[in-house]
Amino acid sequence: MSLKLQNEILEMIARGKPVRETAMKLCEEAQLLAPGCLCSILRVDQDGKLRTLAAPVIDPAFSAAIEGLPIGPNVGSCGAAAFFGTPIVATDIATDPRWADFRALALEHHLAACWSSPIVGRAGKVVGTFAFYSRTPRGPTVAEKLIVRSCIDLCAIAIERSDAEEESQRLAYFDSLTGLANRASFDRALEQAKSDAPGDFALLLIDVDRLKLVNDTLGHASGDDLLREVARRIEAASPKGAAYRLSGDEFAVVAFGPLSSVRLQDVAHAVITSMTAPTTCGGHVVRATVTIGSAGLDAPGDTPDTVRQNADFALYHAKENNRGRLVAYDPHLVTKITSRFRCIRDVGEALNEGRVEAHYQPIVRLDTREIVGVEALCRVRTRTGEIVPAAAFQQAVADATTSARITEVMLAAVARDVRGWLDAGIPFQHVGLNVTTGDFQRSDLVQRIEGAFGQHDVPLSHVILEVTESVYMSDNDPMVANAVRTLRNRGLRVALDDFGTGFASLTHLLTFPVDVIKIDKSFVADLSGGGPSSAIVEGLIGIAQKLNMRVVAEGVETEEQRAHLRTLGCTLAQGFLFAHPSDRHTTTDLLKRFAQPSARSPGASSRSYVRSA
């Protein structure tokens, strides 16, 4: 081969010409140097399959027939050369055993002989083959062997340069952990959507729930396993090439063309359904859940950036209110989210200024009206002195950071107040503390409770943790039950708050450690002789008694309700009939007047309405 040709090929490689163009040029020049030969350059892909790079004078039908064949000892001359890593010469295809499965194909295209050499990269890996075919049975001449030797070196350089460029492209546009297209690819997809008409582009943003919890409790290797499995399920449910990984726990799916929003709704439901099957991550069985926000290019003037922002709004709303589900963008979401941000800001200012307080509502015996415990309730005091009830800032409590700060304030205040009541000789029994999902997700709730009450030397036997059904049943999260078991081992007790409003959870009473069931006020409000609520309450009381649990009826406001509850067998209640929530000074006065007498000395842990009353 002439030095001029070698330099020409090397210049094409250096200039970054496509590898197919370079291979085609090399084949054409090799055929000029070896008259009567038909040149072929094949590439061996990552899966060990043959891919045609160049075969300028070989019938395209032949190239198509061998495209994607796996290399092997009996896959013609090229497949065998790639498999063994050595040159293979078939002087007569009609009789060569390596061509047995492809003999008819070769003879049909008038190919009688073939000698193929492996193209070996710098790491010793076969990356392709260079072959000469002849229309008559024969072997290579000395001159043809020299041509082949020169060509395979040039081919190795060209293919490795192409592989390096493809790897660079892969790293730039594909996620190394999951194999999905990455944020850069996603941004390009949004650019592509700029010319689309309304209705022709839609987007899903998918957030993996509790990835941080998996990383913190099971290790980052398990978290990576979870991400890979979630990515696999998202990709399987999505159109080909439509799934992306945008960041640590966020994925996206895009769709183009008519009815794209409708099609992505189906994809979203398929993704959520696919997550119901558990997966093994680092040897641990994990149930993954995802939360999804969707939006589309629906109105004139919308842009892909608008769609992305709208999908973000929908995802944010879903994460705060509908975890594990799909929320489609609605213009009203912006108003709701703005209102929530304003609420979070206001509560944050109240926390900074010390205007978040603990108020208490008594829990009484229905027969004697003696106070057997109190529930601590968070209240915010405005700058002008008005008290804001919890319902007014519930949106802020749903924010994990704000919720954690509120819990810190409440723990400190309640522990201080209980210590004061014990020191005053009040026969104080229990205080109920409300905790949220966010408190459990921080994974340090046990240490926070122990620290706060330990600082004031208050035994945890005075504390009842009040957990709603939605918290302890949320996504079957074992973190809640594990934390509760740990606290109960320290002497703390657990009340299931607002029972009957969240889930059909009777079966969970068998596995979740509960000492007290608090019947939601909606059942109490509807009590009437022989009515559905009456039957439900009576049934719950019977079940609780058999499970050695106490029952507290919430929201008692009338003497009629009190009397009805007594006839049903309920012994404990709280509500406006007995007292409104009040500050520690008013609560102290109530406890001094109405606290159930203790069987123990003042200041010690008194008898519990969990076990008595």
Coordinates of C-alpha atoms in Angstrom, one line a residue:
M1 CA 0.0 0.0 0.0
S2 CA 1.4 3.4 -1.0
L3 CA 2.5 5.8 1.7
K4 CA 0.2 8.4 0.1
L5 CA -2.8 6.3 0.7
Q6 CA -1.8 5.5 4.3
N7 CA -1.4 9.2 5.0
E8 CA -4.8 9.9 3.3
I9 CA -6.5 7.4 5.6
L10 CA -4.7 8.7 8.7
E11 CA -5.7 12.2 7.8
M12 CA -9.4 11.2 7.5
I13 CA -9.1 9.6 11.0
A14 CA -7.4 12.6 12.5
R15 CA -10.1 14.9 11.1
G16 CA -12.8 12.9 12.7
K17 CA -14.4 11.6 9.5
P18 CA -17.1 9.0 10.2
V19 CA -15.7 5.5 10.6
R20 CA -18.0 4.2 7.8
E21 CA -16.7 6.8 5.4
T22 CA -13.1 6.0 6.3
A23 CA -13.7 2.2 5.9
M24 CA -15.4 2.7 2.6
K25 CA -12.4 4.7 1.3
L26 CA -10.0 2.0 2.5
C27 CA -12.1 -0.8 0.8
E28 CA -12.2 1.1 -2.5
E29 CA -8.4 1.7 -2.5
A30 CA -7.7 -1.9 -1.4
Q31 CA -9.8 -3.2 -4.3
L32 CA -7.8 -1.1 -6.7
L33 CA -4.6 -2.5 -5.4
A34 CA -6.0 -6.1 -5.5
P35 CA -7.9 -6.5 -8.8
G36 CA -10.5 -9.3 -8.7
C37 CA -11.0 -9.0 -4.9
L38 CA -14.1 -7.8 -3.2
C39 CA -13.3 -6.0 0.1
S40 CA -15.4 -6.1 3.3
I41 CA -14.8 -4.5 6.7
L42 CA -17.0 -5.7 9.6
R43 CA -17.1 -4.4 13.1
V44 CA -17.6 -6.5 16.2
D45 CA -20.0 -4.7 18.6
Q46 CA -20.2 -4.9 22.4
D47 CA -22.5 -7.9 22.2
G48 CA -20.1 -9.9 20.0
K49 CA -22.1 -9.4 16.8
L50 CA -21.0 -8.6 13.3
R51 CA -21.9 -5.2 11.9
T52 CA -21.0 -4.1 8.3
L53 CA -18.9 -1.0 8.1
A54 CA -18.0 -1.1 4.4
A55 CA -18.5 -3.6 1.5
P56 CA -18.7 -1.3 -1.6
V57 CA -19.1 -4.0 -4.4
I58 CA -20.6 -6.9 -2.4
D59 CA -24.4 -7.3 -3.0
P60 CA -26.2 -5.3 -0.2
A61 CA -28.5 -8.3 0.2
F62 CA -25.6 -10.4 1.3
S63 CA -24.5 -7.8 3.8
A64 CA -28.0 -7.5 5.2
A65 CA -28.2 -11.3 5.6
I66 CA -25.1 -11.4 7.8
E67 CA -25.8 -8.2 9.8
G68 CA -26.0 -8.9 13.5
L69 CA -24.7 -12.5 13.4
P70 CA -22.9 -13.5 16.5
I71 CA -19.3 -14.4 16.0
G72 CA -18.5 -18.1 16.3
P73 CA -16.3 -20.9 15.0
N74 CA -18.7 -21.8 12.2
V75 CA -19.9 -18.3 11.2
G76 CA -18.0 -18.1 7.9
S77 CA -14.5 -16.7 7.6
C78 CA -15.2 -13.4 9.3
G79 CA -17.2 -14.9 12.3
A80 CA -14.5 -17.5 12.8
A81 CA -11.6 -15.0 12.5
A82 CA -13.2 -12.7 15.1
F83 CA -14.0 -15.7 17.4
F84 CA -10.5 -17.2 17.3
G85 CA -8.5 -14.0 16.8
T86 CA -6.5 -15.5 14.0
P87 CA -6.7 -15.2 10.1
I88 CA -9.1 -17.7 8.5
V89 CA -8.7 -18.7 4.9
A90 CA -11.5 -20.4 3.0
T91 CA -10.1 -21.2 -0.4
D92 CA -13.4 -22.9 -1.5
I93 CA -16.6 -21.8 0.3
A94 CA -18.4 -24.7 -1.4
T95 CA -16.5 -27.2 0.7
D96 CA -15.3 -25.3 3.8
P97 CA -17.0 -26.5 7.0
R98 CA -17.0 -23.1 8.5
W99 CA -19.3 -21.9 5.8
A100 CA -21.8 -24.8 6.1
D101 CA -24.6 -22.7 7.4
F102 CA -24.0 -19.8 5.0
R103 CA -22.7 -21.7 1.9
A104 CA -25.9 -21.3 -0.1
L105 CA -26.0 -17.5 0.7
A106 CA -22.4 -17.0 -0.4
L107 CA -22.8 -19.0 -3.6
E108 CA -26.0 -17.3 -4.4
H109 CA -24.1 -14.0 -4.5
H110 CA -21.2 -15.6 -6.5
L111 CA -18.7 -15.6 -3.7
A112 CA -16.4 -18.6 -4.0
A113 CA -13.5 -17.9 -1.6
C114 CA -12.9 -15.7 1.4
W115 CA -9.9 -14.9 3.6
S116 CA -10.5 -12.8 6.7
S117 CA -8.2 -11.3 9.3
P118 CA -9.1 -10.1 12.8
I119 CA -8.7 -6.4 13.5
V120 CA -7.2 -6.3 17.0
G121 CA -7.3 -3.2 19.2
R122 CA -4.5 -2.0 21.6
A123 CA -6.0 -3.9 24.5
G124 CA -5.8 -7.2 22.5
K125 CA -9.6 -7.3 21.9
V126 CA -10.9 -8.1 18.4
V127 CA -12.9 -5.1 17.2
G128 CA -13.5 -6.1 13.6
T129 CA -12.5 -8.1 10.6
F130 CA -11.0 -7.2 7.2
A131 CA -11.8 -9.7 4.4
F132 CA -11.1 -10.2 0.7
Y133 CA -13.6 -12.3 -1.3
S134 CA -13.0 -13.9 -4.6
R135 CA -15.4 -15.1 -7.2
T136 CA -13.3 -18.1 -7.9
P137 CA -11.9 -20.7 -5.5
R138 CA -8.4 -19.7 -4.5
G139 CA -6.2 -18.4 -1.7
P140 CA -4.5 -15.0 -1.2
T141 CA -1.4 -14.0 -3.1
V142 CA 1.6 -12.6 -1.3
A143 CA 0.8 -9.1 -2.5
E144 CA -2.8 -9.5 -1.2
K145 CA -1.5 -10.6 2.2
L146 CA 0.7 -7.5 2.4
I147 CA -2.3 -5.3 1.5
V148 CA -4.4 -7.0 4.2
R149 CA -1.6 -6.5 6.8
S150 CA -1.4 -2.7 6.1
C151 CA -5.2 -2.3 6.0
I152 CA -5.9 -4.0 9.3
D153 CA -3.6 -1.6 11.2
L154 CA -5.4 1.3 9.7
C155 CA -8.7 -0.3 10.4
A156 CA -7.7 -0.8 14.1
I157 CA -6.8 2.9 14.4
A158 CA -10.1 4.0 12.8
I159 CA -12.3 1.7 14.8
E160 CA -10.7 2.5 18.1
R161 CA -10.9 6.2 17.4
S162 CA -14.6 5.7 16.6
D163 CA -15.1 3.7 19.8
A164 CA -13.5 6.4 21.8
E165 CA -15.7 9.0 20.3
E166 CA -18.8 6.8 20.9
E167 CA -17.7 6.3 24.5
S168 CA -17.2 10.0 25.0
Q169 CA -20.7 10.5 23.5
R170 CA -22.1 7.9 25.8
L171 CA -20.6 9.5 28.8
A172 CA -21.8 12.9 27.7
Y173 CA -25.4 11.9 26.9
F174 CA -26.0 8.7 28.9
D175 CA -26.1 7.9 32.6
S176 CA -23.3 5.5 33.6
L177 CA -25.3 3.9 36.5
T178 CA -28.6 3.1 34.7
G179 CA -27.7 3.3 31.0
L180 CA -30.6 5.7 30.4
A181 CA -30.1 9.0 28.5
N182 CA -29.0 11.7 30.9
R183 CA -30.0 15.4 31.5
A184 CA -27.9 16.6 28.5
S185 CA -29.9 14.2 26.3
F186 CA -33.1 15.4 27.9
D187 CA -32.2 19.1 27.2
R188 CA -31.7 18.2 23.6
A189 CA -35.1 16.5 23.5
L190 CA -36.7 19.7 24.8
E191 CA -34.9 21.7 22.1
Q192 CA -36.4 19.3 19.6
A193 CA -39.9 20.0 20.9
K194 CA -39.7 23.7 20.3
S195 CA -41.2 23.5 16.9
D196 CA -44.0 21.2 17.9
A197 CA -47.7 22.3 17.9
P198 CA -49.8 22.3 21.1
G199 CA -50.7 18.8 22.0
D200 CA -47.6 17.3 20.3
F201 CA -45.3 17.1 23.4
A202 CA -45.8 15.8 26.9
L203 CA -43.5 15.1 29.9
L204 CA -43.5 13.0 33.0
L205 CA -41.2 13.8 35.9
I206 CA -40.7 10.8 38.2
D207 CA -39.2 11.0 41.7
V208 CA -38.0 7.9 43.5
D209 CA -39.5 7.9 47.0
R210 CA -37.2 7.6 50.1
L211 CA -34.0 7.0 48.2
K212 CA -32.1 8.8 50.9
L213 CA -33.6 6.5 53.5
V214 CA -32.3 3.4 51.6
N215 CA -28.9 5.0 51.2
D216 CA -28.7 5.9 54.9
T217 CA -30.0 2.6 56.3
L218 CA -28.9 0.0 53.7
G219 CA -25.9 1.7 52.2
H220 CA -25.3 3.5 48.9
A221 CA -24.7 0.2 47.0
S222 CA -28.2 -0.8 47.8
G223 CA -29.4 2.7 46.7
D224 CA -27.6 2.2 43.4
D225 CA -29.3 -1.2 43.0
L226 CA -32.6 0.4 43.6
L227 CA -32.0 3.1 41.0
R228 CA -30.9 0.6 38.4
E229 CA -34.1 -1.5 39.0
V230 CA -36.4 1.6 39.0
A231 CA -34.7 2.7 35.7
R232 CA -35.2 -0.7 34.2
R233 CA -38.9 -0.7 35.1
I234 CA -39.4 2.9 33.8
E235 CA -37.6 2.1 30.5
A236 CA -39.7 -1.1 30.1
A237 CA -43.0 0.9 30.5
S238 CA -41.9 3.7 28.2
P239 CA -41.6 4.1 24.4
K240 CA -38.1 3.3 23.2
G241 CA -35.6 6.0 23.9
A242 CA -38.1 8.1 25.8
A243 CA -36.8 7.6 29.4
Y244 CA -34.1 9.7 31.0
R245 CA -32.3 10.0 34.4
L246 CA -32.1 13.6 35.3
S247 CA -30.4 13.5 38.7
G248 CA -29.9 11.3 41.7
D249 CA -33.6 10.3 42.3
E250 CA -35.4 12.0 39.4
F251 CA -36.3 10.5 36.0
A252 CA -38.3 11.7 33.0
V253 CA -40.2 10.3 30.1
V254 CA -41.1 12.4 27.0
A255 CA -43.5 11.8 24.2
F256 CA -43.9 13.6 20.9
G257 CA -46.8 13.6 18.4
P258 CA -50.6 13.7 18.6
L259 CA -52.2 12.5 21.9
S260 CA -48.8 12.5 23.6
S261 CA -50.4 13.5 27.0
V262 CA -52.8 10.6 26.8
R263 CA -50.1 8.2 25.9
L264 CA -47.9 9.3 28.8
Q265 CA -50.8 8.9 31.3
D266 CA -50.8 5.2 30.3
V267 CA -47.0 5.1 30.7
A268 CA -47.3 6.7 34.2
H269 CA -49.9 4.2 35.4
A270 CA -47.7 1.3 34.0
V271 CA -44.7 2.6 35.8
I272 CA -46.6 2.9 39.1
T273 CA -48.0 -0.6 38.7
S274 CA -44.6 -2.0 37.9
M275 CA -43.3 -0.8 41.2
T276 CA -45.6 -3.0 43.2
A277 CA -43.3 -6.0 42.9
P278 CA -40.5 -6.0 45.5
T279 CA -36.9 -6.0 44.5
T280 CA -33.6 -7.1 46.1
C281 CA -31.1 -4.4 46.8
G282 CA -27.8 -5.3 48.4
G283 CA -29.4 -8.5 49.8
H284 CA -32.3 -6.6 51.2
V285 CA -35.9 -6.8 50.0
V286 CA -37.1 -3.3 49.1
R287 CA -40.5 -2.1 47.8
A288 CA -39.8 0.9 45.6
T289 CA -42.4 3.6 45.0
V290 CA -42.3 6.6 42.7
T291 CA -44.2 9.8 42.6
I292 CA -45.0 11.4 39.2
G293 CA -45.9 14.8 37.9
S294 CA -47.1 15.3 34.3
A295 CA -47.6 18.2 31.9
G296 CA -48.1 18.8 28.2
L297 CA -47.7 21.4 25.5
D298 CA -51.4 22.2 25.7
A299 CA -51.9 25.8 25.0
P300 CA -50.8 28.2 22.3
G301 CA -47.7 30.0 23.5
D302 CA -46.5 27.2 25.7
T303 CA -42.9 26.2 25.4
P304 CA -41.0 23.1 26.4
D305 CA -39.6 25.1 29.3
T306 CA -43.2 25.9 30.4
V307 CA -44.0 22.2 30.2
R308 CA -41.0 21.4 32.4
Q309 CA -42.0 24.0 34.9
N310 CA -45.6 22.8 35.0
A311 CA -44.4 19.2 35.4
D312 CA -42.3 20.4 38.3
F313 CA -45.3 22.0 39.9
A314 CA -47.3 18.8 39.5
L315 CA -44.5 16.7 40.9
Y316 CA -43.9 19.0 43.9
H317 CA -47.7 18.8 44.7
A318 CA -47.7 15.1 44.3
K319 CA -44.7 14.6 46.7
E320 CA -46.4 16.7 49.3
N321 CA -49.9 15.3 49.0
N322 CA -50.1 12.1 46.9
R323 CA -46.8 10.2 47.2
G324 CA -46.7 7.1 45.2
R325 CA -49.2 8.5 42.7
L326 CA -49.6 10.5 39.5
V327 CA -50.6 14.2 39.6
A328 CA -51.3 16.0 36.3
Y329 CA -50.6 19.7 36.0
D330 CA -53.5 22.0 36.6
P331 CA -53.3 25.8 36.7
H332 CA -54.8 25.7 40.2
L333 CA -51.8 23.9 41.5
V334 CA -49.7 27.1 41.2
T335 CA -52.1 28.9 43.6
K336 CA -52.0 26.0 46.0
I337 CA -48.2 25.8 46.0
T338 CA -47.8 29.5 46.4
S339 CA -50.2 29.4 49.3
R340 CA -48.1 26.5 50.8
F341 CA -44.8 28.4 50.4
R342 CA -46.4 31.4 52.1
C343 CA -47.6 29.2 55.0
I344 CA -44.1 27.6 55.3
R345 CA -42.6 31.1 55.4
D346 CA -45.0 32.4 58.1
V347 CA -44.4 29.3 60.3
G348 CA -40.7 29.7 59.8
E349 CA -40.8 33.2 61.0
A350 CA -42.9 32.2 64.0
L351 CA -40.3 29.5 64.9
N352 CA -37.5 32.1 64.6
E353 CA -39.3 34.5 66.8
G354 CA -40.4 31.9 69.5
R355 CA -44.1 32.1 68.7
V356 CA -44.7 28.4 68.3
E357 CA -46.2 27.1 71.6
A358 CA -47.4 23.8 73.2
H359 CA -51.1 23.8 74.2
Y360 CA -52.8 20.9 75.9
Q361 CA -56.2 19.3 75.7
P362 CA -57.2 17.0 78.6
I363 CA -58.2 13.3 78.2
V364 CA -60.8 12.4 80.8
R365 CA -62.6 9.5 82.3
L366 CA -66.2 9.6 81.1
D367 CA -67.6 8.5 84.5
T368 CA -65.7 10.8 86.9
R369 CA -64.4 13.5 84.4
E370 CA -61.0 13.1 86.0
I371 CA -58.1 14.0 83.8
V372 CA -55.9 11.0 83.1
G373 CA -53.7 12.6 80.5
V374 CA -53.3 15.4 78.0
E375 CA -52.6 15.7 74.3
A376 CA -49.9 18.3 73.3
L377 CA -51.0 20.4 70.4
C378 CA -48.9 22.8 68.4
R379 CA -50.2 26.4 68.2
V380 CA -48.7 29.5 66.5
R381 CA -49.1 32.9 68.2
T382 CA -49.3 35.9 65.8
R383 CA -47.3 39.0 66.4
T384 CA -50.5 40.7 67.7
G385 CA -51.1 37.8 70.2
E386 CA -53.9 35.8 68.5
I387 CA -53.6 32.0 68.6
V388 CA -53.5 30.2 65.3
P389 CA -54.8 26.6 65.4
A390 CA -52.9 23.7 63.7
A391 CA -55.4 23.5 60.8
A392 CA -54.4 26.9 59.6
F393 CA -50.7 25.9 59.2
Q394 CA -51.1 22.2 58.2
Q395 CA -49.5 22.9 54.9
A396 CA -46.3 24.0 56.6
V397 CA -46.3 20.8 58.8
A398 CA -46.2 18.7 55.6
D399 CA -42.8 20.3 54.8
A400 CA -40.1 18.0 56.3
T401 CA -37.8 20.7 57.4
T402 CA -40.5 22.8 59.0
S403 CA -42.0 19.7 60.6
A404 CA -38.7 18.8 62.2
R405 CA -38.2 22.3 63.6
I406 CA -41.8 22.2 65.1
T407 CA -41.1 18.8 66.6
E408 CA -37.9 20.1 68.2
V409 CA -39.8 23.1 69.8
M410 CA -42.6 20.8 71.0
L411 CA -40.4 18.2 72.5
A412 CA -38.5 20.8 74.5
A413 CA -41.6 22.6 75.6
V414 CA -43.5 19.5 76.6
A415 CA -40.6 18.0 78.5
R416 CA -40.2 21.2 80.4
D417 CA -43.9 21.4 81.2
V418 CA -44.2 17.8 82.4
R419 CA -41.2 18.3 84.6
G420 CA -42.9 21.3 86.1
W421 CA -46.1 19.4 86.8
L422 CA -44.2 16.5 88.4
D423 CA -42.2 18.9 90.6
A424 CA -45.5 20.6 91.6
G425 CA -46.7 17.3 93.0
I426 CA -49.5 16.9 90.4
P427 CA -50.4 13.3 89.8
F428 CA -49.6 13.6 86.2
Q429 CA -49.9 10.5 84.0
H430 CA -49.3 11.0 80.3
V431 CA -48.8 13.5 77.5
G432 CA -49.6 12.6 73.9
L433 CA -47.1 13.8 71.3
N434 CA -48.0 14.0 67.6
V435 CA -45.3 13.0 65.1
T436 CA -45.3 13.0 61.3
T437 CA -43.9 10.9 58.5
G438 CA -41.1 13.5 58.2
D439 CA -40.1 12.9 61.8
F440 CA -39.6 9.2 61.1
Q441 CA -37.9 9.7 57.8
R442 CA -35.1 11.6 59.6
S443 CA -34.3 8.3 61.3
D444 CA -33.2 10.1 64.6
L445 CA -36.6 10.3 66.3
V446 CA -35.6 8.0 69.1
Q447 CA -32.6 10.0 69.9
R448 CA -34.5 13.3 69.7
I449 CA -37.2 12.1 72.1
E450 CA -34.8 10.6 74.5
G451 CA -32.6 13.7 74.5
A452 CA -35.5 16.1 75.1
F453 CA -37.1 14.3 78.0
G454 CA -33.8 13.1 79.4
Q455 CA -32.6 16.7 79.7
H456 CA -35.5 17.3 82.1
D457 CA -35.3 13.9 83.8
V458 CA -38.8 12.9 82.6
P459 CA -39.3 9.1 82.3
L460 CA -40.5 8.1 78.9
S461 CA -43.3 6.2 80.6
H462 CA -45.1 9.6 80.8
V463 CA -45.0 9.9 77.0
I464 CA -47.5 8.5 74.5
L465 CA -46.5 8.8 70.8
E466 CA -49.6 9.7 68.7
V467 CA -49.3 8.4 65.2
T468 CA -51.9 8.6 62.5
E469 CA -52.9 5.7 60.3
S470 CA -51.5 7.5 57.2
V471 CA -48.1 7.7 58.9
Y472 CA -47.7 4.2 60.2
M473 CA -49.2 2.6 57.1
S474 CA -47.4 4.9 54.6
D475 CA -45.9 2.7 51.9
N476 CA -45.5 -0.2 54.3
D477 CA -42.3 1.6 55.6
P478 CA -40.6 -0.5 58.2
M479 CA -38.8 2.5 59.6
V480 CA -41.9 3.6 61.5
A481 CA -42.6 0.3 63.2
N482 CA -38.9 -0.2 64.0
A483 CA -38.6 3.3 65.6
V484 CA -41.9 2.7 67.6
R485 CA -40.7 -0.7 68.9
T486 CA -37.4 0.9 70.1
L487 CA -39.3 3.7 71.9
R488 CA -41.7 1.3 73.5
N489 CA -38.7 -0.7 74.8
R490 CA -37.7 2.5 76.5
G491 CA -41.0 2.8 78.3
L492 CA -42.9 5.0 75.9
R493 CA -46.4 4.0 74.7
V494 CA -48.2 4.5 71.3
A495 CA -51.6 5.8 70.4
L496 CA -53.1 5.3 67.0
D497 CA -54.7 8.8 66.2
D498 CA -57.7 9.6 64.1
F499 CA -58.5 5.9 63.8
G500 CA -60.8 4.9 60.9
T501 CA -60.2 7.9 58.6
G502 CA -57.1 6.7 56.7
F503 CA -57.1 3.1 55.7
A504 CA -58.9 -0.2 56.4
S505 CA -56.3 -1.1 59.0
L506 CA -57.7 -3.5 61.5
T507 CA -55.3 -6.2 60.3
H508 CA -52.4 -3.9 61.0
L509 CA -53.3 -3.8 64.7
L510 CA -51.9 -7.4 64.8
T511 CA -48.4 -6.3 63.7
F512 CA -48.1 -2.6 64.6
P513 CA -47.3 -2.1 68.3
V514 CA -50.3 0.0 69.6
D515 CA -51.4 0.7 73.2
V516 CA -54.2 3.2 72.6
I517 CA -56.7 3.6 69.8
K518 CA -58.2 7.1 69.4
I519 CA -61.5 7.0 67.5
D520 CA -61.8 9.9 65.1
K521 CA -64.2 12.6 65.9
S522 CA -66.2 12.0 62.7
F523 CA -67.6 8.8 64.3
V524 CA -68.4 10.5 67.5
A525 CA -70.2 13.3 65.7
D526 CA -72.5 10.8 64.0
L527 CA -73.4 8.8 67.1
S528 CA -77.1 7.9 67.2
G529 CA -79.0 4.9 68.5
G530 CA -78.4 2.0 66.2
G531 CA -76.7 4.1 63.5
P532 CA -73.6 3.0 61.5
S533 CA -71.2 5.1 63.6
S534 CA -72.6 3.6 66.8
A535 CA -72.0 0.1 65.5
I536 CA -68.5 0.9 64.3
V537 CA -67.5 2.4 67.6
E538 CA -69.0 -0.4 69.6
G539 CA -67.1 -2.9 67.4
L540 CA -63.8 -1.0 67.7
I541 CA -64.2 -0.9 71.5
G542 CA -64.8 -4.7 71.6
I543 CA -61.8 -5.4 69.4
A544 CA -59.5 -3.1 71.4
Q545 CA -60.5 -4.8 74.7
K546 CA -59.7 -8.2 73.3
L547 CA -56.3 -6.9 72.1
N548 CA -55.6 -5.3 75.5
M549 CA -55.7 -1.8 74.1
R550 CA -57.4 1.3 75.5
V551 CA -59.8 3.5 73.5
V552 CA -60.1 7.3 73.6
A553 CA -63.1 8.9 71.8
E554 CA -62.1 12.2 70.2
G555 CA -64.2 15.3 69.6
V556 CA -66.8 14.8 72.3
E557 CA -68.9 18.0 72.4
T558 CA -72.3 17.1 74.0
E559 CA -73.6 15.3 77.0
E560 CA -75.6 13.1 74.7
Q561 CA -72.4 11.9 73.0
R562 CA -70.7 11.3 76.4
A563 CA -73.7 9.2 77.6
H564 CA -73.9 7.2 74.4
L565 CA -70.2 6.4 74.5
R566 CA -70.5 5.1 78.1
T567 CA -73.3 2.8 77.1
L568 CA -71.0 1.4 74.3
G569 CA -68.3 0.6 76.8
C570 CA -66.0 3.6 76.1
T571 CA -64.3 4.9 79.3
L572 CA -62.0 7.7 78.0
A573 CA -62.5 10.7 75.8
Q574 CA -61.4 14.2 75.0
G575 CA -63.3 17.2 73.4
F576 CA -64.7 20.6 73.9
L577 CA -67.3 19.2 76.3
F578 CA -64.5 18.9 78.8
A579 CA -62.0 21.5 77.8
H580 CA -60.6 23.4 74.9
P581 CA -56.8 23.2 74.2
S582 CA -55.1 25.8 76.4
D583 CA -51.7 27.0 77.4
R584 CA -49.6 25.4 80.1
H585 CA -50.8 27.9 82.8
T586 CA -54.5 27.0 82.2
T587 CA -53.6 23.4 81.9
T588 CA -51.7 23.4 85.2
D589 CA -54.8 24.8 86.9
L590 CA -57.0 22.1 85.4
L591 CA -54.6 19.4 86.4
K592 CA -54.4 20.6 90.0
R593 CA -58.2 20.6 90.2
F594 CA -59.1 17.5 88.2
A595 CA -56.1 15.2 87.7
Q596 CA -57.0 11.5 88.7
P597 CA -55.4 10.8 92.0
S598 CA -52.2 8.8 91.8
A599 CA -51.5 5.6 93.6
R600 CA -47.8 6.6 93.8
S601 CA -45.9 9.4 95.4
P602 CA -45.8 12.8 93.7
G603 CA -43.2 13.3 91.1
A604 CA -42.9 9.6 90.3
S605 CA -44.4 7.9 87.2
S606 CA -48.1 7.6 88.2
R607 CA -50.5 4.9 87.1
S608 CA -51.3 4.9 83.5
Y609 CA -54.6 5.3 81.6
V610 CA -53.0 2.9 79.2
R611 CA -53.2 0.2 81.7
S612 CA -55.9 1.4 84.1
A613 CA -58.9 3.8 84.1

